[in-house]
Short mmCIF file of C-alpha atoms and ligand atoms in Angstrom, two decimals:
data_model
loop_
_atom_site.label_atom_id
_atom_site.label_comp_id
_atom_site.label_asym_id
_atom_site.label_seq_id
_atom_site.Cartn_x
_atom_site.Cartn_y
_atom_site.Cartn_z
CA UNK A 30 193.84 72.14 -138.49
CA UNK A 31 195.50 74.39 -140.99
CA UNK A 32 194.08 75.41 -144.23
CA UNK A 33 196.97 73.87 -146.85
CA UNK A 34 196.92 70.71 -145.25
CA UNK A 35 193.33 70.41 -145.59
CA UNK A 36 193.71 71.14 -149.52
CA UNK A 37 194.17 68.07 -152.05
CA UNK A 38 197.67 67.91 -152.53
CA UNK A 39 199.75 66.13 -153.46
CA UNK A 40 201.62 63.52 -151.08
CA UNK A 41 204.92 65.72 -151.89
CA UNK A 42 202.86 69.42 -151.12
CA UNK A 43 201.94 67.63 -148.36
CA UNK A 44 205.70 66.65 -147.08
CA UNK A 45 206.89 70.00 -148.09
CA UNK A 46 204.27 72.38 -147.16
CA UNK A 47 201.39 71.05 -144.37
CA UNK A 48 202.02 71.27 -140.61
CA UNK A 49 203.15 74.78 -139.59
CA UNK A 50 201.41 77.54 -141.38
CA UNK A 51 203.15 81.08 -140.84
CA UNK A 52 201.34 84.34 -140.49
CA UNK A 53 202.33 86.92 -142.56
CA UNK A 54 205.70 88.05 -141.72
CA UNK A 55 206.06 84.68 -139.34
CA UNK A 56 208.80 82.39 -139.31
CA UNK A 57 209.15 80.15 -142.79
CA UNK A 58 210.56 77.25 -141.16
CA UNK A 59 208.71 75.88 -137.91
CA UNK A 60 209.69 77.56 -134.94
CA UNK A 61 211.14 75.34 -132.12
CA UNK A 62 209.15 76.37 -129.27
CA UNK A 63 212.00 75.43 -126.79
CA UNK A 64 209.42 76.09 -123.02
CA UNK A 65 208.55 73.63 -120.62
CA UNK A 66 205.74 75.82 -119.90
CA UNK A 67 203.20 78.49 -120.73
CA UNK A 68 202.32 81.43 -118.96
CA UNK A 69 198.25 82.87 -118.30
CA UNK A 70 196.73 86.06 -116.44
CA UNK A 71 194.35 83.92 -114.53
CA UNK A 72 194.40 80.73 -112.83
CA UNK A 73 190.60 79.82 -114.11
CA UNK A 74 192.32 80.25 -118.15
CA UNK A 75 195.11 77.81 -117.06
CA UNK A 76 192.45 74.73 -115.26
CA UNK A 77 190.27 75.39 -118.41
CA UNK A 78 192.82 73.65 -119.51
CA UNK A 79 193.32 71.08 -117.43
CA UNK A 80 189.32 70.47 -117.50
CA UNK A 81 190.11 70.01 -121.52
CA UNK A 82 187.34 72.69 -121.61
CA UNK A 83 189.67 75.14 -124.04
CA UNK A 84 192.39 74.30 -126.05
CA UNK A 85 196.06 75.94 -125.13
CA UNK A 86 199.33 74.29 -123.82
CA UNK A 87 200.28 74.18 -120.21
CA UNK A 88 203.41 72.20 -119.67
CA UNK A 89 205.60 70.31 -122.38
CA UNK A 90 204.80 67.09 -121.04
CA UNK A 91 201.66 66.73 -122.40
CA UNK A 92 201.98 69.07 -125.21
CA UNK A 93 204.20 71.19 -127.07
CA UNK A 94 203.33 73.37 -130.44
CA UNK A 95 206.63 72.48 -132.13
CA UNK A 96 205.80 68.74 -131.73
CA UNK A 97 201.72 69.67 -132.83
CA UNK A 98 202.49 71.09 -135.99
CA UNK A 99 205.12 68.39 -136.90
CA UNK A 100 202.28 65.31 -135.73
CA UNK A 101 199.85 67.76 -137.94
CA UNK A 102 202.11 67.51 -141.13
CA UNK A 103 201.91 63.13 -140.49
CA UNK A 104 198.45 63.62 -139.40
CA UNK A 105 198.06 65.10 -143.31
CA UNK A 106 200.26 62.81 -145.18
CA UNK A 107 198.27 59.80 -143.72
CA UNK A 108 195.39 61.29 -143.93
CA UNK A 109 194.34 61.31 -140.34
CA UNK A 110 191.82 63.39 -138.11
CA UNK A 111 194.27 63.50 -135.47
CA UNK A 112 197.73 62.79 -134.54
CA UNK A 113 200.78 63.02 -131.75
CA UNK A 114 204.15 62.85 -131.36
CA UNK A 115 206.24 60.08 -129.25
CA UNK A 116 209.54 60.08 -127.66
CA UNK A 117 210.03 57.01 -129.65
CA UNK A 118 208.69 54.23 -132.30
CA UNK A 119 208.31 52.31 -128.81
CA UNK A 120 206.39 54.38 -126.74
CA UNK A 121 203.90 55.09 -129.87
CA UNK A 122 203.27 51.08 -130.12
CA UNK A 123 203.20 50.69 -126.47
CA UNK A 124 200.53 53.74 -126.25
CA UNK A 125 198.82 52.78 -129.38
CA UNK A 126 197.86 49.17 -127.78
CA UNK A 127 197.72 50.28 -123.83
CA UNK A 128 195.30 53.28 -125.04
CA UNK A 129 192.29 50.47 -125.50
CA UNK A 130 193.29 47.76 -123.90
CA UNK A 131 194.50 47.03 -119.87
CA UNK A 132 195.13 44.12 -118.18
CA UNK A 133 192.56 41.25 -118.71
CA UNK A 134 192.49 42.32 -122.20
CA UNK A 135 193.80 40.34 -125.53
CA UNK A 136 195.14 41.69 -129.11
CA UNK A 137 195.92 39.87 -131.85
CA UNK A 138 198.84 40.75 -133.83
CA UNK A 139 200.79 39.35 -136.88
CA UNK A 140 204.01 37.75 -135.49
CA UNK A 141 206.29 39.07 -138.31
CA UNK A 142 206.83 42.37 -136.82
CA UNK A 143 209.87 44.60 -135.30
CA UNK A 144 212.00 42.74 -132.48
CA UNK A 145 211.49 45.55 -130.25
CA UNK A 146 207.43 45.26 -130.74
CA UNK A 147 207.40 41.65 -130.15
CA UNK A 148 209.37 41.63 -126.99
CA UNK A 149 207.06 44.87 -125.52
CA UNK A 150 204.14 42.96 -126.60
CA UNK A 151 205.28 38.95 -125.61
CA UNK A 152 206.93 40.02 -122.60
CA UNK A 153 206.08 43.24 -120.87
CA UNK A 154 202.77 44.14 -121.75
CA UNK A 155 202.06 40.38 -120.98
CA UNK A 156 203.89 40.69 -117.27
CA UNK A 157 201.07 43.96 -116.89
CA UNK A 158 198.06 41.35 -117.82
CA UNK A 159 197.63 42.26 -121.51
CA UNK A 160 197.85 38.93 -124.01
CA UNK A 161 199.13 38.69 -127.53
CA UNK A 162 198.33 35.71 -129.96
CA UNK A 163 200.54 36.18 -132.90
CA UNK A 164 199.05 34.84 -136.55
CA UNK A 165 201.16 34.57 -139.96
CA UNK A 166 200.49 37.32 -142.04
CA UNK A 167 199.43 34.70 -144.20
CA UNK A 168 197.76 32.57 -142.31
CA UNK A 169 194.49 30.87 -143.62
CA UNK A 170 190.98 32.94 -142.45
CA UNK A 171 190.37 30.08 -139.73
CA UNK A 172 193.45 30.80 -138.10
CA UNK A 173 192.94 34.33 -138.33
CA UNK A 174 189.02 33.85 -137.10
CA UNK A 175 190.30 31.33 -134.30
CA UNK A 176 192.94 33.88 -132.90
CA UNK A 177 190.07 36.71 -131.74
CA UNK A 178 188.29 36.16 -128.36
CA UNK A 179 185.80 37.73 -126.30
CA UNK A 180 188.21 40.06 -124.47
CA UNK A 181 190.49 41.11 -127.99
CA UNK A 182 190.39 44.81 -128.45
CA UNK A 183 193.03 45.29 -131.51
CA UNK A 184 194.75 43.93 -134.37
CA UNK A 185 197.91 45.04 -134.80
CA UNK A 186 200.69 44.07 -137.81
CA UNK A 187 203.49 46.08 -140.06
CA UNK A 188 202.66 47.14 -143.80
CA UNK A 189 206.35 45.94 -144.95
CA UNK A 190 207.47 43.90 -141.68
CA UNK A 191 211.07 45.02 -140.12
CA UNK A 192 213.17 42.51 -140.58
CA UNK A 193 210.86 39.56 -142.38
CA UNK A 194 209.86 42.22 -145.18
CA UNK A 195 206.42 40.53 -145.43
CA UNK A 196 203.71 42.69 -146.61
CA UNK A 197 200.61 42.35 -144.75
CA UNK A 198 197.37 41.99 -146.59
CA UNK A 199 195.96 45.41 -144.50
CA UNK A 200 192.09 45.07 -146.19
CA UNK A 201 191.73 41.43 -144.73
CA UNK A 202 193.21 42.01 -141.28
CA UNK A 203 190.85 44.97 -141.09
CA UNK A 204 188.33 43.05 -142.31
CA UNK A 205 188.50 40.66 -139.37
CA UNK A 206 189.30 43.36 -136.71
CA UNK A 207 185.97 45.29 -137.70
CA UNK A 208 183.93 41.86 -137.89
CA UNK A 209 185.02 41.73 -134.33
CA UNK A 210 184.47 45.69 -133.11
CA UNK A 211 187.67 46.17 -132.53
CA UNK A 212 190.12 48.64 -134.71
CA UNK A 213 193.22 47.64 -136.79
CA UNK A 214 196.74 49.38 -135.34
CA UNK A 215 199.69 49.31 -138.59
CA UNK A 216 202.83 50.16 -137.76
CA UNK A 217 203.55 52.00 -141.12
CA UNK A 218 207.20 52.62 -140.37
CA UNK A 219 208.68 50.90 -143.76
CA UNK A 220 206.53 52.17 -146.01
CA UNK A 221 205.88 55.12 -144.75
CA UNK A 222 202.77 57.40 -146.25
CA UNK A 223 204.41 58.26 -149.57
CA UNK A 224 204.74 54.76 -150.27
CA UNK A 225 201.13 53.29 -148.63
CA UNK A 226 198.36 55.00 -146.42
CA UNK A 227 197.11 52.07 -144.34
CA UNK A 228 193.78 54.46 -143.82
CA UNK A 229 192.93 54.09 -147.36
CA UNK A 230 192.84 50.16 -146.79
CA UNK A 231 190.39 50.04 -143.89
CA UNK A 232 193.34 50.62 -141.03
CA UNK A 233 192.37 52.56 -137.97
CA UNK A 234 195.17 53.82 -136.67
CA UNK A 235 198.45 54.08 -137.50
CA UNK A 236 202.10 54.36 -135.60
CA UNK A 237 205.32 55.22 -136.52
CA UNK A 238 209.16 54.87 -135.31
CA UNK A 239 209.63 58.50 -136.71
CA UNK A 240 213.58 57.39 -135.92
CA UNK A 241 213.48 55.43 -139.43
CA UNK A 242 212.74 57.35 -142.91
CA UNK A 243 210.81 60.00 -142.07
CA UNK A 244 213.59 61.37 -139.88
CA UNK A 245 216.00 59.94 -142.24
CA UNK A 246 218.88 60.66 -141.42
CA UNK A 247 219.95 58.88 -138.43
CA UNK A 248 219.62 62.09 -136.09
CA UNK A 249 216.70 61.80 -133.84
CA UNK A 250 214.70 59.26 -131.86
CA UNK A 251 211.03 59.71 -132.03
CA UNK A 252 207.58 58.27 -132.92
CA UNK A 253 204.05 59.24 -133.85
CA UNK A 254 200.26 58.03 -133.86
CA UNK A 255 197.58 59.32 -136.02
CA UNK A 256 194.05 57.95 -136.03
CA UNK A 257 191.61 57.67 -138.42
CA UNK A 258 189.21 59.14 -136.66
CA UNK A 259 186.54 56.65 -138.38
CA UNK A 260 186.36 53.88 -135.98
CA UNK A 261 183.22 53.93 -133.86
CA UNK A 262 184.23 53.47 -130.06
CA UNK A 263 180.36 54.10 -129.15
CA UNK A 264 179.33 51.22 -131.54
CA UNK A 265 181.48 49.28 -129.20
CA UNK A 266 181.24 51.02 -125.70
CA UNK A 267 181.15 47.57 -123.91
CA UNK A 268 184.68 46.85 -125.24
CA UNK A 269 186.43 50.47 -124.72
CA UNK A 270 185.17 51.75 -121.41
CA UNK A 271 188.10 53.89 -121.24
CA UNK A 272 186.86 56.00 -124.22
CA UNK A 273 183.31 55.42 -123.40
CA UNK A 274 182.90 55.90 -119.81
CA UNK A 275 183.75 58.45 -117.72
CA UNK A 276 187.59 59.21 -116.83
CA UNK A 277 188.13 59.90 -113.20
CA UNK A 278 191.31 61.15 -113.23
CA UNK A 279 190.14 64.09 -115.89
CA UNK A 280 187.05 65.33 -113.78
CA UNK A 281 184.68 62.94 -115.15
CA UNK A 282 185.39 63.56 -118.88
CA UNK A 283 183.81 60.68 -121.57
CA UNK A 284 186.40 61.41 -124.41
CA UNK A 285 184.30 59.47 -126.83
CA UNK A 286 180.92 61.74 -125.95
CA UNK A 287 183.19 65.08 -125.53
CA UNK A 288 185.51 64.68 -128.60
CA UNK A 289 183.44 62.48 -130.98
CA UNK A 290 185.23 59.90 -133.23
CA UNK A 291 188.01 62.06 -134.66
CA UNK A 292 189.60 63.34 -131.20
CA UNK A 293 188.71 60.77 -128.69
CA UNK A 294 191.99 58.29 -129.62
CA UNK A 295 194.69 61.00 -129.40
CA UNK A 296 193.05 63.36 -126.45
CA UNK A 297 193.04 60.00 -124.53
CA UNK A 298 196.36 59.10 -125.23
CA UNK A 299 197.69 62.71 -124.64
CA UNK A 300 195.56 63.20 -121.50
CA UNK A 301 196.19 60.17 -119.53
CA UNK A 302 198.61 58.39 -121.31
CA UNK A 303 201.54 60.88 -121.86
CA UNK A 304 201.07 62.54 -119.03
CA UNK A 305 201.08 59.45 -116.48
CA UNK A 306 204.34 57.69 -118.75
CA UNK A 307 205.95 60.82 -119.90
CA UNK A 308 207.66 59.50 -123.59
CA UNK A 309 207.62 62.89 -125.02
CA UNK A 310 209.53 63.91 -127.74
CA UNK A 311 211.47 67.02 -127.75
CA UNK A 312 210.84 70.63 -129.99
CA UNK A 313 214.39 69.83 -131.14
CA UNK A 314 213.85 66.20 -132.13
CA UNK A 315 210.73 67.47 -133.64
CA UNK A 316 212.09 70.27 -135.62
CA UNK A 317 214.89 67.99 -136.92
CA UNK A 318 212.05 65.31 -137.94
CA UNK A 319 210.20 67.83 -139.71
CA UNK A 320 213.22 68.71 -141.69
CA UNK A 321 213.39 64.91 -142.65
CA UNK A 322 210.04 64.65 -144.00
CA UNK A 323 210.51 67.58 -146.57
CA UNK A 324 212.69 65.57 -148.47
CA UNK A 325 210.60 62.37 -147.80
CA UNK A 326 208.95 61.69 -151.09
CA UNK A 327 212.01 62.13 -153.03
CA UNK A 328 214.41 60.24 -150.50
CA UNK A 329 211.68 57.34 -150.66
CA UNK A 330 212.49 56.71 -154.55
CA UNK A 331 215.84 56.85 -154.37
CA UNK A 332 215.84 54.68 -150.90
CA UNK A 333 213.43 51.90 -153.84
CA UNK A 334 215.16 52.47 -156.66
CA UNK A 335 219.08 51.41 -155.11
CA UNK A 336 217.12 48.18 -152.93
CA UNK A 337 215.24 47.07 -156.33
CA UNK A 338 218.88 47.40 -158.00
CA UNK A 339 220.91 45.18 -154.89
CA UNK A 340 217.86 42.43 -155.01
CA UNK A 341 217.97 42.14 -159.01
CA UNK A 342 221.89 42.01 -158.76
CA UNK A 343 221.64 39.64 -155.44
CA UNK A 344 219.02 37.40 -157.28
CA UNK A 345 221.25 36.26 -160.12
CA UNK A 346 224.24 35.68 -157.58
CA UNK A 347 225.00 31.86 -156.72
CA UNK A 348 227.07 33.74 -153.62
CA UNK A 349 223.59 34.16 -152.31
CA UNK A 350 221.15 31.68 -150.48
CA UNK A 351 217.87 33.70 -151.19
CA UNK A 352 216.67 37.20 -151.42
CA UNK A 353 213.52 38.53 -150.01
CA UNK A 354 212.18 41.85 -151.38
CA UNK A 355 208.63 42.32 -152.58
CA UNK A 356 209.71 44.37 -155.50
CA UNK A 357 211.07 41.31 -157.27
CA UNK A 358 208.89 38.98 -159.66
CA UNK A 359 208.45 35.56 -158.05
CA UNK A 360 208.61 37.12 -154.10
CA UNK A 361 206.21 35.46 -152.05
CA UNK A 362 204.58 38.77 -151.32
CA UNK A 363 204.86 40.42 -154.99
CA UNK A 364 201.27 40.59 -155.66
CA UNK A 365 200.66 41.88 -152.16
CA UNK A 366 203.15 44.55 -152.50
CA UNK A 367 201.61 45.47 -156.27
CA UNK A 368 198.54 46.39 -154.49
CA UNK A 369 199.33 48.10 -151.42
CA UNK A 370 202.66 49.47 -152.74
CA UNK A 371 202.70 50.02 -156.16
CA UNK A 372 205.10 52.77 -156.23
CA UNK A 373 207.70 51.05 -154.44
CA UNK A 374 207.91 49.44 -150.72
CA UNK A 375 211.45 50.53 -148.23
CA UNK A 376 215.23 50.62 -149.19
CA UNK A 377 215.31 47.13 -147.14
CA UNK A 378 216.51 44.08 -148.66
CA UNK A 379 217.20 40.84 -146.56
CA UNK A 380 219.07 38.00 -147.93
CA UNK A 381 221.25 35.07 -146.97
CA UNK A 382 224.57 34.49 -147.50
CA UNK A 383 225.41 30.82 -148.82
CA UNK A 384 227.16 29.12 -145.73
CA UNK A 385 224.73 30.31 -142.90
CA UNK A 386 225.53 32.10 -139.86
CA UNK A 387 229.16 32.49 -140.01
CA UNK A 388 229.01 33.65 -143.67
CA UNK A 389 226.98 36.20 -143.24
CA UNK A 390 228.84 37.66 -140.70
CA UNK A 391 231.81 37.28 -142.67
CA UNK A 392 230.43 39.29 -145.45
CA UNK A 393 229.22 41.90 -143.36
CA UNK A 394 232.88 42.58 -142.14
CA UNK A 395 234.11 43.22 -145.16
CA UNK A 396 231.63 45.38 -146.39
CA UNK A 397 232.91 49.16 -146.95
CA UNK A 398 230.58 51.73 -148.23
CA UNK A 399 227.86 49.95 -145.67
CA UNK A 400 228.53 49.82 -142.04
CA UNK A 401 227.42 47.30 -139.61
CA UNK A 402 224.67 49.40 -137.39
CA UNK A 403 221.52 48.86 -135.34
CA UNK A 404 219.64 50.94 -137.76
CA UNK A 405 217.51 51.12 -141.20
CA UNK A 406 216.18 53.94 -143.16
CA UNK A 407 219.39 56.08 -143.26
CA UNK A 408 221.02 58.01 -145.40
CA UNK A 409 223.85 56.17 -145.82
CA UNK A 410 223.58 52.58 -146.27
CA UNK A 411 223.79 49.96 -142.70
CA UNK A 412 223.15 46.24 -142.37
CA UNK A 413 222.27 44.27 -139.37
CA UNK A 414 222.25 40.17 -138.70
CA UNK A 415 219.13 40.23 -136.63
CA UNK A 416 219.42 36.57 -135.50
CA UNK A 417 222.63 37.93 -133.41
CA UNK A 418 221.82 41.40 -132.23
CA UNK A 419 218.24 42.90 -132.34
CA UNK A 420 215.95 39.51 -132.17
CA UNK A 421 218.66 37.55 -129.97
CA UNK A 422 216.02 38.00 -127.45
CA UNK A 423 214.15 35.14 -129.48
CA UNK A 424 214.42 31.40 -129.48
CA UNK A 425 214.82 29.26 -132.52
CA UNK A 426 210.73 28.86 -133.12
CA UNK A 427 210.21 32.48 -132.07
CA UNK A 428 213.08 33.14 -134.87
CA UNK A 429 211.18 31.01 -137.30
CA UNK A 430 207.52 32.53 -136.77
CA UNK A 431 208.91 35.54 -136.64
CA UNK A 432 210.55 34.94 -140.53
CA UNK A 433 214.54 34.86 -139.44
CA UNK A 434 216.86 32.77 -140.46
CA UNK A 435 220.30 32.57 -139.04
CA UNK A 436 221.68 33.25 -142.46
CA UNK A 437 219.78 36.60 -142.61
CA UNK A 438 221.14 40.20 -143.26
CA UNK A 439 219.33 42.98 -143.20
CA UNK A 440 220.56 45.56 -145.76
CA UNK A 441 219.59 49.16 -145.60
CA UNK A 442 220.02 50.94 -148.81
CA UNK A 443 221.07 54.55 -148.17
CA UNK A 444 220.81 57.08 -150.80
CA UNK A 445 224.42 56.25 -152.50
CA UNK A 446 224.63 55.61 -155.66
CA UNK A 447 223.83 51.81 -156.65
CA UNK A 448 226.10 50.77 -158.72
CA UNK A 449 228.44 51.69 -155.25
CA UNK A 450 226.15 49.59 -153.23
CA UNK A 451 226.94 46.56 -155.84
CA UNK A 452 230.34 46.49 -155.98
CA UNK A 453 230.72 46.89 -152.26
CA UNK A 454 228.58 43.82 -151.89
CA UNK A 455 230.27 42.20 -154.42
CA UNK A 456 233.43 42.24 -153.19
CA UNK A 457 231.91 41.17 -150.01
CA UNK A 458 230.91 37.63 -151.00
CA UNK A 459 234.27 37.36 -152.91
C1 LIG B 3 212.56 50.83 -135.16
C2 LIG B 3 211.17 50.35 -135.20
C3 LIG B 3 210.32 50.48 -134.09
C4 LIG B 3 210.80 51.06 -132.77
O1 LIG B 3 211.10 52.40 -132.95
P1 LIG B 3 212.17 53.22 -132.05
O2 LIG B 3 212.08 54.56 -132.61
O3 LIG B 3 213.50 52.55 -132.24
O4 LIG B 3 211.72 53.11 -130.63
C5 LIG B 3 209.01 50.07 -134.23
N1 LIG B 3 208.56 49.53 -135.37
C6 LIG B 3 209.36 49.37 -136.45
C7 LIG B 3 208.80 48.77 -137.69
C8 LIG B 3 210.68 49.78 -136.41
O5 LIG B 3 211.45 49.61 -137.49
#
């Protein structure tokens, strides 16, 4: 861990500055360390390695240094003990979950999260033995008591929920993961850290599909996990052999004994996960992402500043059905959002279009400045009808539960200027 990043500073030092740390007369910007492998004098140096005796890189598949010191700068910004890089939001919410639980195991997770999530969780990771019971984010406490059993290892939910813009109430769902033993997973892709550090709410680890506004630009794939490092695996060995007992495939190694509660998550999930599934992401994806989250913090106020604009102009329009955004007075999940996001939430607004289904797709064809794209968090502004492209995987309860109504589009405020964003909807709905 590097000495700036270990420094108070503030969340915009932190996107700037922590991560790679040059030597004197060493590269400024990160290097991209473009090697599939790494080259020692001795063959005992190199299985020190693959013991996890020393620390030192052997082959890119389990880890590179371009994609360390870009986890290291999110691993700072959230406020982590230790983090890694995925090939994709996907494979970090696959590994996050499949890192503590296996087949024969439960989770319980809020059902107003990312189409993508629901269908790895619902479908796949059911067909290899893993089940999900899915609970409103605001649900009473008896239905979120009733949902754990014996065999639940995690929690899982979204800070701002992609497409249902719910917030989730993070302190209470932690609350009930911990009364259980078992950690809370957020998916803090939406918000991202400048906006809400799910650690500083009682979260235990968090993921992210780096692809959204910490890349920002609509360039690179990717994903990340940082942990906490708080959560006590050996208060719970019963329930987490895999961190608590010893791992046969890595000579025997306990990770929770050998790497205590801030490494044991990620060396697991690097050891045994990436290198059995593979998602890595690449020193070029990572160098681009890196470039992204330098401009985070002041992308992330422009990206809240044009959506608060589009839902106060969308509110007063009788064009429009409804508007959800937490940032306006009245929305279901205002208070929440005052709370856990007072300095703004995601450039995401959905709304419906008066006339349903075929209306909104109507509008979204005319649109100009905003293209139709299966995307958020861009640059440039995209909208999506989720009913018909990334949820169509869904039924018409799923839809419900999972807070999508035929009517809805999903707008993505880019970093245009608003009163552009306005008049393109405007003329939209004429
Ligand atoms: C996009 C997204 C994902 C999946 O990420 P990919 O990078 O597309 O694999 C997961 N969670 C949320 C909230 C997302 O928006």
């Amino acid at each position: 861990m590097s000495e700036a990043t270990e420094r108070a500073e503030g969340l915009g030092t932190l996107c700037v500055q922590s991560g790679w740390q040059p030597k004197n007369g060493g590269p400024r910007q990160v290097p991209i360390i473009e090697s599939t492998t790494f080259k020692y004098a001795t063959s005992a140096e190199m299985g020190a390695l693959f013991d996890l005796e020393a620390n030192g890189y052997f082959y890119s598949r389990l880890q590179n240094p371009t994609c360390d010191y870009v986890a290291d700068k999110l691993r700072a910004l959230e406020g982590g003990s230790a983090a890694m890089l995925t090939g994709s939001g996907q494979a970090a919410s696959f590994y996050s979950v499949f890192n503590i639980a296996s087949a024969g195991d439960h989770v319980v997770s809020a059902s107003t999260i990312y189409g993508g999530t629901y269908n790895l969780f619902a479908v796949t990771m059911k067909r290899m033995g893993i089940d999900f019971t899915f609970v409103e984010p605001d649900c009473t406490d008896a239905e979120l008591e009733a949902a754990f059993r014996p065999n639940t290892k995690a929690v899982f939910g979204e800070t701002v929920a992609n497409p249902a813009l719910r917030v989730l109430d993070i302190e209470r769902f932690a609350e009930a993961a911990h009364t259980h033993g078992v950690p809370l997973i957020i998916d803090n892709t939406f918000a991202t850290p400048v906006n809400c550090r799910p650690f500083e709410w009682g979260a235990d680890i968090v993921t992210h599909s780096t692809t959204k506004y910490l890349d920002g630009h609509g360039s690179c794939v990717g994903g990340a996990i940082i942990d906490h490092g708080v959560f006590d695996w050996m208060a719970h060995a019963d329930k987490f052999p895999g961190l608590t007992t010893p791992d046969e495939s890595y000579h025997g190694v306990t990770y929770a004994e050998r790497f205590g509660l801030g490494g044991a998550y990620i060396t697991k999930a690097t050891a045994q996960l990436m290198r059995d599934f593979g998602s890595v992401q690449s020193p070029q994806a990572a160098f681009v992402l890196n470039l992204g989250i330098e401009s985070l913090h002041v992308r992330m106020r422009r990206h809240c500043e044009n959506a608060q604009a589009l839902a106060e102009f969308l509110a007063q329009d009788d064009r429009v059905a409804w508007v959800k955004y937490c940032g306006l007075p009245g929305d279901e999940d205002y208070e929440l959002a005052r709370k856990y996001l007072p300095n703004g939430s995601c450039g995401v607004v959905s709304f419906g279009v008066k006339g349903g289904r075929e209306a909104a797709e109507r509008f979204m064809g005319r649109l100009k400045v905003c293209a139709i794209e299966t995307h958020v968090a861009d640059a440039r502004s995209c909208c999506l009808h989720p009913a018909s492209t990334t949820h169509r995987q869904m039924n018409e309860d799923e839809l419900v539960a999972a807070g999508i109504s035929g009517d809805l589009v999903r707008f993505s405020c880019g970093l245009e200027d608003a009163a552009d964003l306005i008049a393109d909807v405007d003329q939209a709905l004429a």
